[in-house]
GROMACS .gro file of C-alpha atoms in nm:
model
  248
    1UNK     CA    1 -19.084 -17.688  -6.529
    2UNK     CA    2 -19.256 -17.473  -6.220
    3UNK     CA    3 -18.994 -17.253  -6.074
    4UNK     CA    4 -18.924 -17.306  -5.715
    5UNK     CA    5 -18.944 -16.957  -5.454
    6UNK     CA    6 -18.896 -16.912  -5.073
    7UNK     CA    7 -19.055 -16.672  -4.889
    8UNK     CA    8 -18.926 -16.562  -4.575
    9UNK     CA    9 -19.217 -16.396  -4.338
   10UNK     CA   10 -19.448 -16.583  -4.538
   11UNK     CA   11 -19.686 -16.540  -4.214
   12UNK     CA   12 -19.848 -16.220  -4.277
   13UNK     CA   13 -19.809 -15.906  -4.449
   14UNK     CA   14 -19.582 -15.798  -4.742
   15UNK     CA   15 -19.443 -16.137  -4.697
   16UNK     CA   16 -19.808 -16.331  -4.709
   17UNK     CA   17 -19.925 -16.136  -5.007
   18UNK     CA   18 -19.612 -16.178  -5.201
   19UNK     CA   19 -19.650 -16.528  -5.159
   20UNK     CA   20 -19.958 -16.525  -5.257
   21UNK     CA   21 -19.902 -16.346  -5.575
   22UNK     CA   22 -19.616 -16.526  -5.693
   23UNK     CA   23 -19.820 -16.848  -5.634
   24UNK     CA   24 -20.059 -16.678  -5.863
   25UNK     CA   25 -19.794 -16.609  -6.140
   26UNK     CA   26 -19.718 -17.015  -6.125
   27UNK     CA   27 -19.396 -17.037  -5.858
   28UNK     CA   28 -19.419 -17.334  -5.623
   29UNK     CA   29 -19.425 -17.118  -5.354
   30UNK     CA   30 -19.182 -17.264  -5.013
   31UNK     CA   31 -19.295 -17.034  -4.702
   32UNK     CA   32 -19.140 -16.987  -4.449
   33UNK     CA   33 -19.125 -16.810  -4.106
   34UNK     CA   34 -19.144 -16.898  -3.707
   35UNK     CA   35 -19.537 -16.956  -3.662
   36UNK     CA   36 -19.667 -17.282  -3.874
   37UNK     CA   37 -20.026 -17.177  -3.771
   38UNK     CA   38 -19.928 -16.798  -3.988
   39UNK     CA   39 -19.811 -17.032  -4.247
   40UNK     CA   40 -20.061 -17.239  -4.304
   41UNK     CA   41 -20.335 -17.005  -4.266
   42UNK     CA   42 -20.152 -16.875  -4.577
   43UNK     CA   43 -20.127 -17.182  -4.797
   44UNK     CA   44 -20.512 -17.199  -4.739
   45UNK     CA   45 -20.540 -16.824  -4.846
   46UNK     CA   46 -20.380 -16.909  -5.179
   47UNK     CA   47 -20.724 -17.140  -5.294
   48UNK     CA   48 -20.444 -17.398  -5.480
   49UNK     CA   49 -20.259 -17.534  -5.163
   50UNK     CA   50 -20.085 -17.789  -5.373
   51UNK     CA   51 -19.860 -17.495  -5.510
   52UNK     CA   52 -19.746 -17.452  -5.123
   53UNK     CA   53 -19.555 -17.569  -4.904
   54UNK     CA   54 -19.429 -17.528  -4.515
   55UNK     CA   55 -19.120 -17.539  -4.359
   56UNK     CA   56 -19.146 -17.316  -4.033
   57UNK     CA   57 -18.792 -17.181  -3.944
   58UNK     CA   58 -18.672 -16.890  -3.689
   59UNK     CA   59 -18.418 -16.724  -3.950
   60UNK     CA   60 -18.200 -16.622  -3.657
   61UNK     CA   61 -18.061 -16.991  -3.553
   62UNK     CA   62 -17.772 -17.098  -3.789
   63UNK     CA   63 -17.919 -17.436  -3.740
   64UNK     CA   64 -18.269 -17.413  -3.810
   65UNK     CA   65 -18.184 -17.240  -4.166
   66UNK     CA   66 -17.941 -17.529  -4.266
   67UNK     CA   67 -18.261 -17.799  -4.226
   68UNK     CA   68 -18.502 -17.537  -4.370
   69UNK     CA   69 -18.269 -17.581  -4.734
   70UNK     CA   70 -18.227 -17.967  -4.694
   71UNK     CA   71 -18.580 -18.005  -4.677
   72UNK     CA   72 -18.611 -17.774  -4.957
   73UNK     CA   73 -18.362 -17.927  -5.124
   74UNK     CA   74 -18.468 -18.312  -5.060
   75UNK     CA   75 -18.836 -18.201  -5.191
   76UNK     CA   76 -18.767 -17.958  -5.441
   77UNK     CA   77 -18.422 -18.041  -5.572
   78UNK     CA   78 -18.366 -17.648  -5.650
   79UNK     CA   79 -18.473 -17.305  -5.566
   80UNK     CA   80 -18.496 -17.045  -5.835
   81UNK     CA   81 -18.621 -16.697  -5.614
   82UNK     CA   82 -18.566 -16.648  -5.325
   83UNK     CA   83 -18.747 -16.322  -5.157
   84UNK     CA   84 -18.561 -16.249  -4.847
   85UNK     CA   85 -18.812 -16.033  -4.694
   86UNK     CA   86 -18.867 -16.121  -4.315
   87UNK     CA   87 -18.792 -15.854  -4.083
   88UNK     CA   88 -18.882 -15.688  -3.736
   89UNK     CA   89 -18.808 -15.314  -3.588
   90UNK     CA   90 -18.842 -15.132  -3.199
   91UNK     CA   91 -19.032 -14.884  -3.135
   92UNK     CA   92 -18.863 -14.542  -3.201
   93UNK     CA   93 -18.655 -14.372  -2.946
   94UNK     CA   94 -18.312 -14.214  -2.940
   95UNK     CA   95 -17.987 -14.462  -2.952
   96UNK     CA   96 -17.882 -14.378  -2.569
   97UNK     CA   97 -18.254 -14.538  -2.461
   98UNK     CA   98 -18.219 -14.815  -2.683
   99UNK     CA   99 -18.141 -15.142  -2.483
  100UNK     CA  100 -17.872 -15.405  -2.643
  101UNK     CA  101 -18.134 -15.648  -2.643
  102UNK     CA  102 -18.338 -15.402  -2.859
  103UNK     CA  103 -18.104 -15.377  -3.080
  104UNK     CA  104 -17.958 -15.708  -3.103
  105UNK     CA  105 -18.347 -15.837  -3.176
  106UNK     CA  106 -18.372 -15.626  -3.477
  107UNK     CA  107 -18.015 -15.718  -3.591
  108UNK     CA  108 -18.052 -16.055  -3.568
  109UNK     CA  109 -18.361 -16.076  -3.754
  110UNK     CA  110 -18.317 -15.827  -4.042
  111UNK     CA  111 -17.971 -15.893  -4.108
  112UNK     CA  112 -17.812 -16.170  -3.936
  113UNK     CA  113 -18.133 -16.380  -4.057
  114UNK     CA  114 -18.106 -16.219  -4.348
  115UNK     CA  115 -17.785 -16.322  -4.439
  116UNK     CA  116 -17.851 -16.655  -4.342
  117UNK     CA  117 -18.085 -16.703  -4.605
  118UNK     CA  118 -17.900 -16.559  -4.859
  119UNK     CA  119 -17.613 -16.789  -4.786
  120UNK     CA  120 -17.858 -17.101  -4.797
  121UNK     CA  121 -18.026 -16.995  -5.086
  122UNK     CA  122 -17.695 -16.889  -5.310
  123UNK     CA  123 -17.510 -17.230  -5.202
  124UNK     CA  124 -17.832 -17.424  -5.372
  125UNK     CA  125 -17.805 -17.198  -5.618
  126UNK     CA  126 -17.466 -17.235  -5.682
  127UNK     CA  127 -17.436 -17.633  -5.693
  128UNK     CA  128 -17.837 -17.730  -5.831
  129UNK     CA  129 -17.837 -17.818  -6.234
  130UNK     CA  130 -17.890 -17.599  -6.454
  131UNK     CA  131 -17.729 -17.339  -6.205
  132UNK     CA  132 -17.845 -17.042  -6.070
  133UNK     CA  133 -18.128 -16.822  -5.951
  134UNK     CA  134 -18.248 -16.486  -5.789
  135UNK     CA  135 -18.238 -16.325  -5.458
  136UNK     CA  136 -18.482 -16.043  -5.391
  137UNK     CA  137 -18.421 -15.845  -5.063
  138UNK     CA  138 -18.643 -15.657  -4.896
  139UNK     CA  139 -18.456 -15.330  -4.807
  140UNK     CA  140 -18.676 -14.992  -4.705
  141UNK     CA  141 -18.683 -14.652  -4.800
  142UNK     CA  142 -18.456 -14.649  -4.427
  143UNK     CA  143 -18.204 -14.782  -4.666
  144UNK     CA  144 -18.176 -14.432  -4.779
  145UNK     CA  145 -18.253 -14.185  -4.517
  146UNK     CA  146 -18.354 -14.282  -4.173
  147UNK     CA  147 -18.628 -14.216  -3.971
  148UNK     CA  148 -18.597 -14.048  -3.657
  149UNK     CA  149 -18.510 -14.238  -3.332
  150UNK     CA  150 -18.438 -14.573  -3.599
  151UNK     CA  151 -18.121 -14.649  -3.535
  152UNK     CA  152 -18.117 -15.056  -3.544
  153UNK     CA  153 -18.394 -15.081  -3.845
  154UNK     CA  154 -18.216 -14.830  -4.095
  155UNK     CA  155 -17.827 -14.975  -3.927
  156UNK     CA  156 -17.980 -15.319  -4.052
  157UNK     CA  157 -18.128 -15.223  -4.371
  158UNK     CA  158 -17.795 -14.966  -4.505
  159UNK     CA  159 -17.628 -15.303  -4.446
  160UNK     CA  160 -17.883 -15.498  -4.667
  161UNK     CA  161 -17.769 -15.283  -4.940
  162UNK     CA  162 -17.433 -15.400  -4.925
  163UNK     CA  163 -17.568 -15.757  -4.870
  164UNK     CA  164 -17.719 -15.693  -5.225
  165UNK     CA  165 -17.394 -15.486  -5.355
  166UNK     CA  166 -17.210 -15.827  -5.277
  167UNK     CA  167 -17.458 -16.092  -5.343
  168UNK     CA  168 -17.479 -15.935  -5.741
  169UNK     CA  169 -17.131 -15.916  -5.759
  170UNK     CA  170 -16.998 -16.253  -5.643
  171UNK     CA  171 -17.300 -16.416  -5.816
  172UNK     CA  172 -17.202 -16.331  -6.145
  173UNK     CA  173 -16.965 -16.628  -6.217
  174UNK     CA  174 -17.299 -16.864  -6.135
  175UNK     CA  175 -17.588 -16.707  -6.277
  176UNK     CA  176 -17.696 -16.553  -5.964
  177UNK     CA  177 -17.890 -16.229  -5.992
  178UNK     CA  178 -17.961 -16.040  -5.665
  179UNK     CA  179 -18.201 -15.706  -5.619
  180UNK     CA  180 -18.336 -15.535  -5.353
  181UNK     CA  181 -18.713 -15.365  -5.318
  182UNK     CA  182 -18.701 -15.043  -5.130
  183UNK     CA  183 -19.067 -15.009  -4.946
  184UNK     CA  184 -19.179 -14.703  -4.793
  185UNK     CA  185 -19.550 -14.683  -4.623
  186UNK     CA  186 -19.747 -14.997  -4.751
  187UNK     CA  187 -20.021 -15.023  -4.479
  188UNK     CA  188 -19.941 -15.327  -4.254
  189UNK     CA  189 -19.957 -15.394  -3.862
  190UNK     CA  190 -19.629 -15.238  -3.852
  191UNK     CA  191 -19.711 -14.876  -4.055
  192UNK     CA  192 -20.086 -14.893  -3.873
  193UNK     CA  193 -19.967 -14.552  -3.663
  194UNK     CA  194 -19.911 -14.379  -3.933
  195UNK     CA  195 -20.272 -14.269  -3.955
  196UNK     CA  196 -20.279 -14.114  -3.672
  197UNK     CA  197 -19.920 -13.937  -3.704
  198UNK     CA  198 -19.548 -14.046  -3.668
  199UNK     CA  199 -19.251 -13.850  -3.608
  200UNK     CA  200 -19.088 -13.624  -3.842
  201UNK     CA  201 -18.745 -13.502  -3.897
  202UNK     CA  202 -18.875 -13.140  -3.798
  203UNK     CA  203 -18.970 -13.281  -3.455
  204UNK     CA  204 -19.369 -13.225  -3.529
  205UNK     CA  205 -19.594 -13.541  -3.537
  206UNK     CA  206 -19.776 -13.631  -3.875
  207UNK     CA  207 -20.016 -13.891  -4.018
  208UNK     CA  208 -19.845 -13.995  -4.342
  209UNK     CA  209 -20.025 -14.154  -4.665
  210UNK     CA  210 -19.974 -14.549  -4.714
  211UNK     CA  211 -20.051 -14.769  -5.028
  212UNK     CA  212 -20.168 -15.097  -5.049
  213UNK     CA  213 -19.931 -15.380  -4.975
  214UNK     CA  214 -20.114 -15.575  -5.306
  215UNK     CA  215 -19.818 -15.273  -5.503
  216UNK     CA  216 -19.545 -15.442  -5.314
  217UNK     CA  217 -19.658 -15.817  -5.442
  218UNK     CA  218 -19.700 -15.741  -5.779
  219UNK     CA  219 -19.395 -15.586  -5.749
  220UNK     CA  220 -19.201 -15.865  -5.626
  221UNK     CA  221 -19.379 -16.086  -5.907
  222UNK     CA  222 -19.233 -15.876  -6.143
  223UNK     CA  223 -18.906 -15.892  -6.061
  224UNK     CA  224 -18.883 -16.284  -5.987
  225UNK     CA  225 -19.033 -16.352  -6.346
  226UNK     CA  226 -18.749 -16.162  -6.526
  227UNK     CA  227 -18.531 -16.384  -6.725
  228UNK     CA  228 -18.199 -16.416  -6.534
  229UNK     CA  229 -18.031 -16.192  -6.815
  230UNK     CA  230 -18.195 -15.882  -6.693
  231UNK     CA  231 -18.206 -15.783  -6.321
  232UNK     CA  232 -18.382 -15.458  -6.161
  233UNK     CA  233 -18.079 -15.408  -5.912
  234UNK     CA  234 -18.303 -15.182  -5.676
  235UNK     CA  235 -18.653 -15.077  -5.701
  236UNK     CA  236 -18.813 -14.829  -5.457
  237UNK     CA  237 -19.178 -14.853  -5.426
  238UNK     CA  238 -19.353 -14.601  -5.210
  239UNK     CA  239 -19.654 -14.409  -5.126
  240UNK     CA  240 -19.703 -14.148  -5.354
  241UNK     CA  241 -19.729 -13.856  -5.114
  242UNK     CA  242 -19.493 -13.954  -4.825
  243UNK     CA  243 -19.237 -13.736  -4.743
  244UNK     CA  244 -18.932 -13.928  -4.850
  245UNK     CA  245 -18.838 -13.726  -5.136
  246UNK     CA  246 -18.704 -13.377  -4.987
  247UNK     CA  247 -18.733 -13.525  -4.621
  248UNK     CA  248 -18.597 -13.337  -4.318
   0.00000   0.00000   0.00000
């Protein structure tokens, strides 16, 4: 039987590529994410659109995540990975120029959305026959130490750890396995600047090294086509040369 997976920011980036992957490795691949047009442009990407499909959905509204899993569930009758990677951040700046609306834009997306998901996707889990599944979500090296003047991105993503902490815990009793990826520098839209140089805890501007974003996929592949006996908990894939390790 084809597994079932959901990709959240299924539009572009680590998000497309992941999806793109695991529709590769044989997952019936659900995307998801607020643009169709992104979506679709994704599913024809993929060269086997039948093992796609398109629900658009703004994670943020309560309401528009509840339809996203009965349409998933109506067509699909279960959902067996579930990467819960869409995300968003602010330019940086220090938390007393940071607007609420700033910050409440980044929360809602990375974690309120995020947690959204994960709530959908572990109440299918918990009720569909035979039970259970896997959450995947997408944390950051911020997760660990933050970046200067990034105080709603690495709040948000220190709280997806716990979201993770929780969601392995409490999914236990139903077969529910739930990791996190840690990404540092894969070259996107959002990491673009760091070519030209990005702040540093020292105060000094420097370019940084990124990897391709293709690591991250196969990454995510890998841990969706464990058996759900065996879990990586957290995995932190990075650019070799970035200063995370030793940074400040």
């Amino acid at each position: 039987m084809t597994q079932v997976s959901l990709v959240t920011g299924a539009g572009s980036g680590i998000g497309r590529l992941s999806a793109l992957a695991l529709a590769a490795a044989g997952f019936h691949v659900v995307l998801t994410g607020r643009r169709e047009s992104a979506l679709e442009e994704t599913r024809s990407l993929s060269g086997q659109a039948d093992s796609m499909s398109v629900i658009s959905c703004d994670v943020t509204q309560p309401a528009a995540v509840d339809s996203l899993f009965r349409q998933l569930e109506e067509t699909h009758h279960r959902l067996d990975v579930l990467f819960n990677n869409a995300g968003t951040n602010v330019p940086a700046m220090p938390i007393d120029e940071l607007t609420v609306e700033q910050w409440q834009q980044v929360i809602n997306v990375n974690l309120h959305g995020a947690f959204l998901v994960a709530r959908g996707a572990f109440a299918l889990m918990r009720k569909q026959s035979p039970q259970g599944g896997r959450i995947i979500n997408n944390g950051s090296i911020s997760a660990h130490v933050p970046r200067p003047g990034s105080v709603p991105y690495t709040v948000s993503k220190h709280a997806i750890t716990g979201l993770t902490r929780t969601l392995s815990l409490d999914g236990r009793a139903f077969d529910i396995a739930c990791g996190q990826i840690d990404i540092g520098n894969t070259a996107s839209d959002m990491t673009e600047r760091m070519n030209t140089g990005v702040p540093q805890a020292d105060g000094s501007i420097k370019p940084e090294p990124t990897m391709d974003t293709q690591h991250v996929a196969d990454a995510v592949v890998h841990m969706a086509s464990l058996p759900l006996s065996a879990n990586i908990q957290f995995m932190t894939i990075m650019a070799t040369k970035m200063p995370f390790i030793g940074r400040g």
